[in-house]
mmCIF file of C-alpha atoms in Angstrom:
data_model
loop_
_atom_site.group_PDB
_atom_site.id
_atom_site.type_symbol
_atom_site.label_atom_id
_atom_site.label_comp_id
_atom_site.label_asym_id
_atom_site.label_seq_id
_atom_site.Cartn_x
_atom_site.Cartn_y
_atom_site.Cartn_z
ATOM 1 C CA MET N 102 -25.768 -3.718 -46.963
ATOM 2 C CA THR N 103 -27.313 -6.813 -47.336
ATOM 3 C CA SER N 104 -24.266 -8.816 -48.354
ATOM 4 C CA GLU N 105 -22.202 -7.244 -44.825
ATOM 5 C CA ASN N 106 -25.314 -8.035 -42.706
ATOM 6 C CA THR N 107 -25.471 -11.377 -44.652
ATOM 7 C CA GLY N 108 -21.230 -11.920 -43.743
ATOM 8 C CA SER N 109 -21.174 -11.154 -40.755
ATOM 9 C CA THR N 110 -24.468 -13.094 -39.772
ATOM 10 C CA ASP N 111 -22.686 -16.554 -41.385
ATOM 11 C CA ILE N 112 -19.492 -15.470 -39.321
ATOM 12 C CA GLY N 113 -20.944 -14.874 -36.478
ATOM 13 C CA SER N 114 -22.841 -18.139 -36.569
ATOM 14 C CA SER N 115 -19.732 -20.684 -38.074
ATOM 15 C CA SER N 116 -18.182 -19.259 -34.309
ATOM 16 C CA ALA N 117 -20.679 -19.951 -32.698
ATOM 17 C CA GLY N 118 -22.693 -22.804 -34.223
ATOM 18 C CA SER N 119 -19.040 -24.480 -33.440
ATOM 19 C CA ALA N 120 -18.722 -23.943 -29.672
ATOM 20 C CA LYS N 121 -22.528 -25.425 -29.392
ATOM 21 C CA ALA N 122 -22.209 -28.035 -31.004
ATOM 22 C CA GLY N 123 -18.821 -29.256 -29.159
ATOM 23 C CA THR N 124 -20.636 -28.485 -25.513
ATOM 24 C CA PRO N 125 -24.025 -28.044 -24.195
ATOM 25 C CA ALA N 126 -24.794 -25.055 -23.842
ATOM 26 C CA GLY N 127 -22.405 -23.503 -21.144
ATOM 27 C CA ALA N 128 -21.986 -26.469 -19.019
ATOM 28 C CA GLY N 129 -17.957 -26.610 -19.253
ATOM 29 C CA ARG N 130 -18.324 -22.423 -17.313
ATOM 30 C CA ASP N 131 -20.741 -23.099 -15.239
ATOM 31 C CA SER N 132 -18.542 -26.547 -13.879
ATOM 32 C CA ALA N 133 -15.178 -24.716 -13.678
ATOM 33 C CA ALA N 134 -16.818 -20.984 -12.509
ATOM 34 C CA PRO N 135 -17.662 -21.461 -9.392
ATOM 35 C CA ALA N 136 -14.314 -22.725 -8.718
ATOM 36 C CA LYS N 137 -12.541 -20.315 -9.664
ATOM 37 C CA PRO N 138 -13.757 -16.894 -7.759
ATOM 38 C CA VAL N 139 -12.674 -19.260 -4.403
ATOM 39 C CA LYS N 140 -9.430 -19.510 -5.241
ATOM 40 C CA GLU N 141 -8.827 -15.553 -6.574
ATOM 41 C CA THR N 142 -10.658 -15.062 -3.481
ATOM 42 C CA GLU N 143 -8.645 -16.533 -1.245
ATOM 43 C CA VAL N 144 -6.284 -14.941 -3.665
ATOM 44 C CA GLU N 145 -7.090 -11.576 -3.089
ATOM 45 C CA ARG N 146 -7.573 -11.851 0.197
ATOM 46 C CA ALA N 147 -4.192 -12.795 0.600
ATOM 47 C CA ARG N 148 -2.652 -9.709 -0.766
ATOM 48 C CA ALA N 149 -4.398 -8.093 1.205
ATOM 49 C CA GLU N 150 -3.189 -9.228 4.648
ATOM 50 C CA LEU N 151 -0.050 -9.288 2.863
ATOM 51 C CA VAL N 152 -0.432 -5.806 1.455
ATOM 52 C CA ALA N 153 -2.244 -4.895 5.524
ATOM 53 C CA ALA N 154 1.023 -6.846 6.753
ATOM 54 C CA LEU N 155 3.771 -4.828 4.909
ATOM 55 C CA THR N 156 2.206 -1.117 5.024
ATOM 56 C CA GLU N 157 2.188 -1.682 9.259
ATOM 57 C CA LEU N 158 5.800 -2.469 9.151
ATOM 58 C CA GLU N 159 6.704 0.102 6.813
ATOM 59 C CA ASP N 160 4.882 2.053 9.017
ATOM 60 C CA LYS N 161 6.409 1.004 12.325
ATOM 61 C CA VAL N 162 9.681 0.908 11.399
ATOM 62 C CA ASN N 163 9.536 4.710 8.900
ATOM 63 C CA VAL N 164 10.505 7.708 11.190
ATOM 64 C CA PRO N 165 11.032 10.356 8.619
ATOM 65 C CA LYS N 166 7.034 9.174 7.429
ATOM 66 C CA LYS N 167 6.406 8.899 11.399
ATOM 67 C CA VAL N 168 7.325 12.370 12.153
ATOM 68 C CA ARG N 169 5.111 13.599 9.128
ATOM 69 C CA ARG N 170 2.338 12.412 10.598
ATOM 70 C CA MET N 171 3.238 12.796 13.948
ATOM 71 C CA ARG N 172 3.805 17.224 12.442
ATOM 72 C CA GLU N 173 0.681 16.197 10.096
ATOM 73 C CA GLN N 174 -1.969 14.798 13.329
ATOM 74 C CA GLU N 175 -0.405 16.656 15.971
ATOM 75 C CA PRO N 176 1.352 19.464 15.641
ATOM 76 C CA ARG N 177 1.477 20.399 19.635
ATOM 77 C CA LYS N 178 3.547 17.438 20.482
ATOM 78 C CA PHE N 179 5.575 17.575 16.929
ATOM 79 C CA PHE N 180 6.678 20.888 18.416
ATOM 80 C CA ALA N 181 6.845 19.623 21.995
ATOM 81 C CA ALA N 182 9.215 17.170 20.403
ATOM 82 C CA VAL N 183 11.544 19.573 18.990
ATOM 83 C CA GLY N 184 11.467 22.318 21.162
ATOM 84 C CA THR N 185 13.134 19.772 23.473
ATOM 85 C CA ALA N 186 14.946 17.942 21.702
ATOM 86 C CA GLY N 187 17.120 21.436 20.886
ATOM 87 C CA THR N 188 16.487 21.861 23.981
ATOM 88 C CA VAL N 189 18.860 18.878 25.160
ATOM 89 C CA ALA N 190 21.357 19.589 21.708
ATOM 90 C CA ALA N 191 22.137 23.247 23.177
ATOM 91 C CA GLY N 192 22.445 21.367 26.536
ATOM 92 C CA LEU N 193 25.200 19.376 25.699
ATOM 93 C CA LEU N 194 26.374 21.622 23.362
ATOM 94 C CA THR N 195 27.078 23.866 26.236
ATOM 95 C CA LEU N 196 28.745 20.633 28.591
ATOM 96 C CA GLY N 197 31.120 19.768 25.763
ATOM 97 C CA VAL N 198 32.143 23.309 24.865
ATOM 98 C CA LEU N 199 32.323 23.931 29.064
ATOM 99 C CA SER N 200 34.573 20.948 29.181
ATOM 100 C CA LEU N 201 36.750 21.588 26.141
ATOM 101 C CA ILE N 202 36.954 24.294 28.778
ATOM 102 C CA ARG N 203 38.376 23.392 31.695
ATOM 103 C CA ARG N 204 41.327 21.325 30.277
ATOM 104 C CA ARG N 205 43.329 24.157 29.074
#
């Protein structure tokens, strides 16, 4: 067990020692760290705005999604619209059939 611990300590100390010897403790990381999160935050904010804009556009253009949402959120309006559309379609079909009969 002692040889295993010594081996892992030597490996850890040699890699840590070489990193510490070249630069002061954390000097390179601290100076670059504030700039990176700012850029990531700007990018994340821009992505969120783009996603929101695309979602809004999809909601406006996607008719099946609008119909599904209307059926779930406002079932009375949905069934009223479906009934009205059915009545109008039946009326137009009746007018078409009557105009064909009168032509003969």
